[in-house]
Structures are given as structure tokens and as C-alpha cells.
């Protein structure tokens, strides 16, 4: 396996373990609690992480159809238990690993198109794009770095919200926080 792929997946799997540990401290209701109307719930972040990973790894690199509507990830106010969210994150990870394990060193510099739902693209970047225009082009190496960093960013938000909602003093990341 390519060292960069291994490192990215090891990091993301560690983050997924932290998310699971966090979710197991919460009730289903707490998982969907927004502590401020302008903020997202932990459930929203879980859906977002699963959607983002699927879009970039399984769709863009693996060639599977785009099944994501990004805006729905943030609009959701329930619909999944914490156990279902954990299962969803793990299922996407399994699909991502199947795609990423098949890569070669030469693939890292290959550019792939990351497609977006045109409505999501319009909300993010403006305009009314055609389906063909609603896409970014990135190298696989860049996607590995960006998606793993993105995963860690939202894991930190999940940890903070878990600590607030559960009033735990546990060190959820295995470090000092």
C-alpha cells in the first residue's frame, strides 16, 4: 500500500474512533442538539463527514455515482440514531478503503473530477451551473490531504460538542483533551 494512503487512512480511522467514542457518551437526542440556532449538531457533522468522504473518495476516485446532497446534511434534525450514524461512517470508510487500497504511486498525481449537486454548487459558489460545470478538479494526492484534514477539523468540533452536551471530563482524543 502507498505510504501516503496508509498514513491518511490511519489518521482518519483514529478520528473515526474518537467520533464513535464521543457518540457513545450521548443519547440520540443529544446527538441532534444544536446548542445555538446558527450551529450544527453532532448528527449534522456525522452526515457531512460521510457525504464528503463518499463524494471525494468513492465517487471522484472510485467512479461511483454521486449520491450526496450536501445541503441536506446540515438541514437534518434527526432521522438517524447515534448507532446508525456510526454504522454510516464505518460503511463509507469501508468503501473508501476499497477504492484507496487499489491506488498505485502513479495514481497520486492523477487528476479526478469531484462532482457536486448543481444546487449545492450554486449555494457554495453562486451562479447556476450545468451538471458538467458543477465540479472541482483535484489530484488524488491533494484529495487525500484535504479530506483527512477536513475529517480532523470536524472531529474536533464533535469532541467539543460532546464535552459540552455530556459534561464529561474524559480525554476523548486519547491526548490531553
PDB file of C-alpha atoms in Angstrom:
ATOM      1  CA  UNK A   1       0.000   0.000   0.000  1.00  0.00           C
ATOM      2  CA  UNK A   2       1.130   3.532  -0.745  1.00  0.00           C
ATOM      3  CA  UNK A   3       2.557   5.216   2.353  1.00  0.00           C
ATOM      4  CA  UNK A   4       0.525   8.424   1.910  1.00  0.00           C
ATOM      5  CA  UNK A   5      -2.701   6.426   1.571  1.00  0.00           C
ATOM      6  CA  UNK A   6      -1.817   4.379   4.655  1.00  0.00           C
ATOM      7  CA  UNK A   7      -0.992   7.500   6.666  1.00  0.00           C
ATOM      8  CA  UNK A   8      -4.200   9.283   5.618  1.00  0.00           C
ATOM      9  CA  UNK A   9      -6.373   6.260   6.414  1.00  0.00           C
ATOM     10  CA  UNK A  10      -4.616   5.600   9.726  1.00  0.00           C
ATOM     11  CA  UNK A  11      -5.256   9.210  10.719  1.00  0.00           C
ATOM     12  CA  UNK A  12      -8.884   9.139   9.579  1.00  0.00           C
ATOM     13  CA  UNK A  13      -9.508   5.799  11.302  1.00  0.00           C
ATOM     14  CA  UNK A  14      -8.151   7.286  14.523  1.00  0.00           C
ATOM     15  CA  UNK A  15     -10.526  10.221  14.109  1.00  0.00           C
ATOM     16  CA  UNK A  16     -13.416   7.846  13.422  1.00  0.00           C
ATOM     17  CA  UNK A  17     -12.627   6.036  16.682  1.00  0.00           C
ATOM     18  CA  UNK A  18     -12.779   9.377  18.528  1.00  0.00           C
ATOM     19  CA  UNK A  19     -16.144  10.156  16.903  1.00  0.00           C
ATOM     20  CA  UNK A  20     -17.509   6.758  17.913  1.00  0.00           C
ATOM     21  CA  UNK A  21     -16.244   7.196  21.481  1.00  0.00           C
ATOM     22  CA  UNK A  22     -17.907  10.625  21.569  1.00  0.00           C
ATOM     23  CA  UNK A  23     -21.233   9.412  20.191  1.00  0.00           C
ATOM     24  CA  UNK A  24     -21.402   6.587  22.713  1.00  0.00           C
ATOM     25  CA  UNK A  25     -21.434   9.178  25.505  1.00  0.00           C
ATOM     26  CA  UNK A  26     -24.566  10.811  24.084  1.00  0.00           C
ATOM     27  CA  UNK A  27     -28.222   9.996  23.754  1.00  0.00           C
ATOM     28  CA  UNK A  28     -29.839  10.128  20.320  1.00  0.00           C
ATOM     29  CA  UNK A  29     -31.466  13.400  21.343  1.00  0.00           C
ATOM     30  CA  UNK A  30     -28.119  14.932  22.337  1.00  0.00           C
ATOM     31  CA  UNK A  31     -26.625  13.803  19.035  1.00  0.00           C
ATOM     32  CA  UNK A  32     -29.089  16.094  17.239  1.00  0.00           C
ATOM     33  CA  UNK A  33     -28.981  19.007  19.699  1.00  0.00           C
ATOM     34  CA  UNK A  34     -27.953  22.376  18.301  1.00  0.00           C
ATOM     35  CA  UNK A  35     -26.625  24.416  21.211  1.00  0.00           C
ATOM     36  CA  UNK A  36     -27.166  27.574  19.187  1.00  0.00           C
ATOM     37  CA  UNK A  37     -29.524  28.071  16.215  1.00  0.00           C
ATOM     38  CA  UNK A  38     -26.596  29.056  13.991  1.00  0.00           C
ATOM     39  CA  UNK A  39     -24.617  25.915  14.770  1.00  0.00           C
ATOM     40  CA  UNK A  40     -24.710  22.327  13.588  1.00  0.00           C
ATOM     41  CA  UNK A  41     -25.448  19.251  15.651  1.00  0.00           C
ATOM     42  CA  UNK A  42     -23.094  16.307  16.000  1.00  0.00           C
ATOM     43  CA  UNK A  43     -25.512  14.384  13.786  1.00  0.00           C
ATOM     44  CA  UNK A  44     -25.108  17.042  11.084  1.00  0.00           C
ATOM     45  CA  UNK A  45     -21.325  16.727  11.280  1.00  0.00           C
ATOM     46  CA  UNK A  46     -21.509  12.935  11.019  1.00  0.00           C
ATOM     47  CA  UNK A  47     -23.701  13.116   7.920  1.00  0.00           C
ATOM     48  CA  UNK A  48     -21.403  15.764   6.476  1.00  0.00           C
ATOM     49  CA  UNK A  49     -18.264  13.704   7.063  1.00  0.00           C
ATOM     50  CA  UNK A  50     -19.821  10.614   5.493  1.00  0.00           C
ATOM     51  CA  UNK A  51     -21.063  12.628   2.494  1.00  0.00           C
ATOM     52  CA  UNK A  52     -17.776  14.427   1.958  1.00  0.00           C
ATOM     53  CA  UNK A  53     -15.686  11.269   2.194  1.00  0.00           C
ATOM     54  CA  UNK A  54     -18.002   9.384  -0.168  1.00  0.00           C
ATOM     55  CA  UNK A  55     -18.053  12.242  -2.689  1.00  0.00           C
ATOM     56  CA  UNK A  56     -14.284  12.632  -2.811  1.00  0.00           C
ATOM     57  CA  UNK A  57     -13.012   9.083  -2.441  1.00  0.00           C
ATOM     58  CA  UNK A  58     -15.777   6.745  -3.603  1.00  0.00           C
ATOM     59  CA  UNK A  59     -17.255   8.970  -6.319  1.00  0.00           C
ATOM     60  CA  UNK A  60     -14.352  11.105  -7.575  1.00  0.00           C
ATOM     61  CA  UNK A  61     -11.598   8.498  -7.286  1.00  0.00           C
ATOM     62  CA  UNK A  62     -13.657   5.302  -7.375  1.00  0.00           C
ATOM     63  CA  UNK A  63     -16.052   6.315 -10.137  1.00  0.00           C
ATOM     64  CA  UNK A  64     -19.256   5.510  -8.258  1.00  0.00           C
ATOM     65  CA  UNK A  65     -22.315   7.751  -8.779  1.00  0.00           C
ATOM     66  CA  UNK A  66     -22.696  10.865  -6.642  1.00  0.00           C
ATOM     67  CA  UNK A  67     -25.432  10.228  -4.069  1.00  0.00           C
ATOM     68  CA  UNK A  68     -24.854  13.293  -1.944  1.00  0.00           C
ATOM     69  CA  UNK A  69     -26.902  16.415  -1.365  1.00  0.00           C
ATOM     70  CA  UNK A  70     -24.625  18.447   0.864  1.00  0.00           C
ATOM     71  CA  UNK A  71     -27.320  20.886   1.996  1.00  0.00           C
ATOM     72  CA  UNK A  72     -29.413  18.033   3.439  1.00  0.00           C
ATOM     73  CA  UNK A  73     -26.561  17.070   5.761  1.00  0.00           C
ATOM     74  CA  UNK A  74     -26.855  20.416   7.502  1.00  0.00           C
ATOM     75  CA  UNK A  75     -30.653  20.691   7.317  1.00  0.00           C
ATOM     76  CA  UNK A  76     -31.262  17.317   9.010  1.00  0.00           C
ATOM     77  CA  UNK A  77     -32.673  17.471  12.514  1.00  0.00           C
ATOM     78  CA  UNK A  78     -32.723  13.733  13.176  1.00  0.00           C
ATOM     79  CA  UNK A  79     -33.627  10.604  11.336  1.00  0.00           C
ATOM     80  CA  UNK A  80     -30.592   8.583  12.409  1.00  0.00           C
ATOM     81  CA  UNK A  81     -29.731   7.178  15.823  1.00  0.00           C
ATOM     82  CA  UNK A  82     -26.183   7.553  17.067  1.00  0.00           C
ATOM     83  CA  UNK A  83     -25.613   3.855  16.279  1.00  0.00           C
ATOM     84  CA  UNK A  84     -26.878   4.377  12.725  1.00  0.00           C
ATOM     85  CA  UNK A  85     -24.549   7.359  12.314  1.00  0.00           C
ATOM     86  CA  UNK A  86     -21.587   5.273  13.466  1.00  0.00           C
ATOM     87  CA  UNK A  87     -22.591   2.498  11.048  1.00  0.00           C
ATOM     88  CA  UNK A  88     -22.927   5.029   8.199  1.00  0.00           C
ATOM     89  CA  UNK A  89     -19.453   6.460   8.855  1.00  0.00           C
ATOM     90  CA  UNK A  90     -17.949   2.963   9.014  1.00  0.00           C
ATOM     91  CA  UNK A  91     -19.695   1.821   5.824  1.00  0.00           C
ATOM     92  CA  UNK A  92     -18.366   4.823   3.910  1.00  0.00           C
ATOM     93  CA  UNK A  93     -14.905   4.164   5.335  1.00  0.00           C
ATOM     94  CA  UNK A  94     -15.068   0.573   4.133  1.00  0.00           C
ATOM     95  CA  UNK A  95     -15.985   1.756   0.634  1.00  0.00           C
ATOM     96  CA  UNK A  96     -13.224   4.376   0.720  1.00  0.00           C
ATOM     97  CA  UNK A  97     -10.635   1.818   1.787  1.00  0.00           C
ATOM     98  CA  UNK A  98     -11.604  -0.464  -1.113  1.00  0.00           C
ATOM     99  CA  UNK A  99     -11.020   2.420  -3.535  1.00  0.00           C
ATOM    100  CA  UNK A 100      -7.851   3.763  -1.918  1.00  0.00           C
ATOM    101  CA  UNK A 101      -6.196   0.349  -1.434  1.00  0.00           C
ATOM    102  CA  UNK A 102      -6.284  -0.135  -5.218  1.00  0.00           C
ATOM    103  CA  UNK A 103      -4.249   3.012  -5.955  1.00  0.00           C
ATOM    104  CA  UNK A 104      -0.710   2.970  -7.297  1.00  0.00           C
ATOM    105  CA  UNK A 105       2.054   5.531  -6.772  1.00  0.00           C
ATOM    106  CA  UNK A 106       1.357   6.880 -10.253  1.00  0.00           C
ATOM    107  CA  UNK A 107      -2.291   7.467  -9.342  1.00  0.00           C
ATOM    108  CA  UNK A 108      -1.385  10.036  -6.687  1.00  0.00           C
ATOM    109  CA  UNK A 109      -0.714  12.704  -9.317  1.00  0.00           C
ATOM    110  CA  UNK A 110      -3.738  11.761 -11.431  1.00  0.00           C
ATOM    111  CA  UNK A 111      -6.431  14.424 -11.514  1.00  0.00           C
ATOM    112  CA  UNK A 112     -10.039  13.486 -10.895  1.00  0.00           C
ATOM    113  CA  UNK A 113     -13.255  15.462 -11.127  1.00  0.00           C
ATOM    114  CA  UNK A 114     -15.169  15.883  -7.873  1.00  0.00           C
ATOM    115  CA  UNK A 115     -18.814  16.305  -8.919  1.00  0.00           C
ATOM    116  CA  UNK A 116     -21.345  18.341  -6.946  1.00  0.00           C
ATOM    117  CA  UNK A 117     -25.093  18.533  -6.960  1.00  0.00           C
ATOM    118  CA  UNK A 118     -25.738  21.715  -9.021  1.00  0.00           C
ATOM    119  CA  UNK A 119     -27.938  23.147  -6.236  1.00  0.00           C
ATOM    120  CA  UNK A 120     -25.187  22.624  -3.671  1.00  0.00           C
ATOM    121  CA  UNK A 121     -22.614  24.129  -6.047  1.00  0.00           C
ATOM    122  CA  UNK A 122     -24.823  27.167  -6.550  1.00  0.00           C
ATOM    123  CA  UNK A 123     -25.226  27.677  -2.770  1.00  0.00           C
ATOM    124  CA  UNK A 124     -21.474  27.313  -2.218  1.00  0.00           C
ATOM    125  CA  UNK A 125     -20.097  29.237  -5.182  1.00  0.00           C
ATOM    126  CA  UNK A 126     -23.004  31.129  -6.754  1.00  0.00           C
ATOM    127  CA  UNK A 127     -24.373  31.038 -10.264  1.00  0.00           C
ATOM    128  CA  UNK A 128     -26.456  28.388 -11.983  1.00  0.00           C
ATOM    129  CA  UNK A 129     -24.002  25.765 -13.217  1.00  0.00           C
ATOM    130  CA  UNK A 130     -24.765  22.945 -15.591  1.00  0.00           C
ATOM    131  CA  UNK A 131     -24.193  19.466 -14.181  1.00  0.00           C
ATOM    132  CA  UNK A 132     -20.881  19.335 -16.055  1.00  0.00           C
ATOM    133  CA  UNK A 133     -19.720  22.682 -14.629  1.00  0.00           C
ATOM    134  CA  UNK A 134     -20.545  21.740 -11.015  1.00  0.00           C
ATOM    135  CA  UNK A 135     -17.224  20.063 -10.298  1.00  0.00           C
ATOM    136  CA  UNK A 136     -13.738  20.650  -8.987  1.00  0.00           C
ATOM    137  CA  UNK A 137     -10.652  19.006 -10.443  1.00  0.00           C
ATOM    138  CA  UNK A 138      -8.016  17.852  -7.958  1.00  0.00           C
ATOM    139  CA  UNK A 139      -5.116  15.435  -7.828  1.00  0.00           C
ATOM    140  CA  UNK A 140      -5.667  12.322  -5.745  1.00  0.00           C
ATOM    141  CA  UNK A 141      -2.738  13.384  -3.541  1.00  0.00           C
ATOM    142  CA  UNK A 142      -4.485  16.694  -2.823  1.00  0.00           C
ATOM    143  CA  UNK A 143      -7.757  14.926  -2.028  1.00  0.00           C
ATOM    144  CA  UNK A 144      -6.026  12.623   0.467  1.00  0.00           C
ATOM    145  CA  UNK A 145      -4.555  15.607   2.298  1.00  0.00           C
ATOM    146  CA  UNK A 146      -7.666  17.776   2.204  1.00  0.00           C
ATOM    147  CA  UNK A 147     -10.173  15.110   3.166  1.00  0.00           C
ATOM    148  CA  UNK A 148      -8.071  13.834   6.067  1.00  0.00           C
ATOM    149  CA  UNK A 149      -7.590  17.415   7.347  1.00  0.00           C
ATOM    150  CA  UNK A 150     -11.321  18.080   6.925  1.00  0.00           C
ATOM    151  CA  UNK A 151     -12.101  14.922   8.910  1.00  0.00           C
ATOM    152  CA  UNK A 152      -9.877  16.033  11.781  1.00  0.00           C
ATOM    153  CA  UNK A 153     -11.361  19.529  11.791  1.00  0.00           C
ATOM    154  CA  UNK A 154     -14.914  18.273  12.243  1.00  0.00           C
ATOM    155  CA  UNK A 155     -13.822  15.578  14.708  1.00  0.00           C
ATOM    156  CA  UNK A 156     -12.570  18.387  16.946  1.00  0.00           C
ATOM    157  CA  UNK A 157     -15.961  20.064  16.725  1.00  0.00           C
ATOM    158  CA  UNK A 158     -17.670  16.775  17.617  1.00  0.00           C
ATOM    159  CA  UNK A 159     -15.381  16.334  20.640  1.00  0.00           C
ATOM    160  CA  UNK A 160     -16.078  19.870  21.864  1.00  0.00           C
ATOM    161  CA  UNK A 161     -19.840  19.487  21.460  1.00  0.00           C
ATOM    162  CA  UNK A 162     -19.733  16.093  23.182  1.00  0.00           C
ATOM    163  CA  UNK A 163     -17.920  17.582  26.166  1.00  0.00           C
ATOM    164  CA  UNK A 164     -20.471  20.388  26.404  1.00  0.00           C
ATOM    165  CA  UNK A 165     -23.519  18.157  25.998  1.00  0.00           C
ATOM    166  CA  UNK A 166     -22.396  15.250  28.167  1.00  0.00           C
ATOM    167  CA  UNK A 167     -20.421  17.269  30.695  1.00  0.00           C
ATOM    168  CA  UNK A 168     -17.723  14.598  30.509  1.00  0.00           C
ATOM    169  CA  UNK A 169     -14.189  15.155  31.672  1.00  0.00           C
ATOM    170  CA  UNK A 170     -12.909  12.232  29.600  1.00  0.00           C
ATOM    171  CA  UNK A 171      -9.972  12.794  27.304  1.00  0.00           C
ATOM    172  CA  UNK A 172     -11.827  11.684  24.179  1.00  0.00           C
ATOM    173  CA  UNK A 173      -8.918  12.045  21.777  1.00  0.00           C
ATOM    174  CA  UNK A 174      -6.560   9.982  23.903  1.00  0.00           C
ATOM    175  CA  UNK A 175      -4.434  13.062  24.418  1.00  0.00           C
ATOM    176  CA  UNK A 176      -4.993  15.879  26.883  1.00  0.00           C
ATOM    177  CA  UNK A 177      -8.412  17.000  25.677  1.00  0.00           C
TER     178      UNK A 177
END
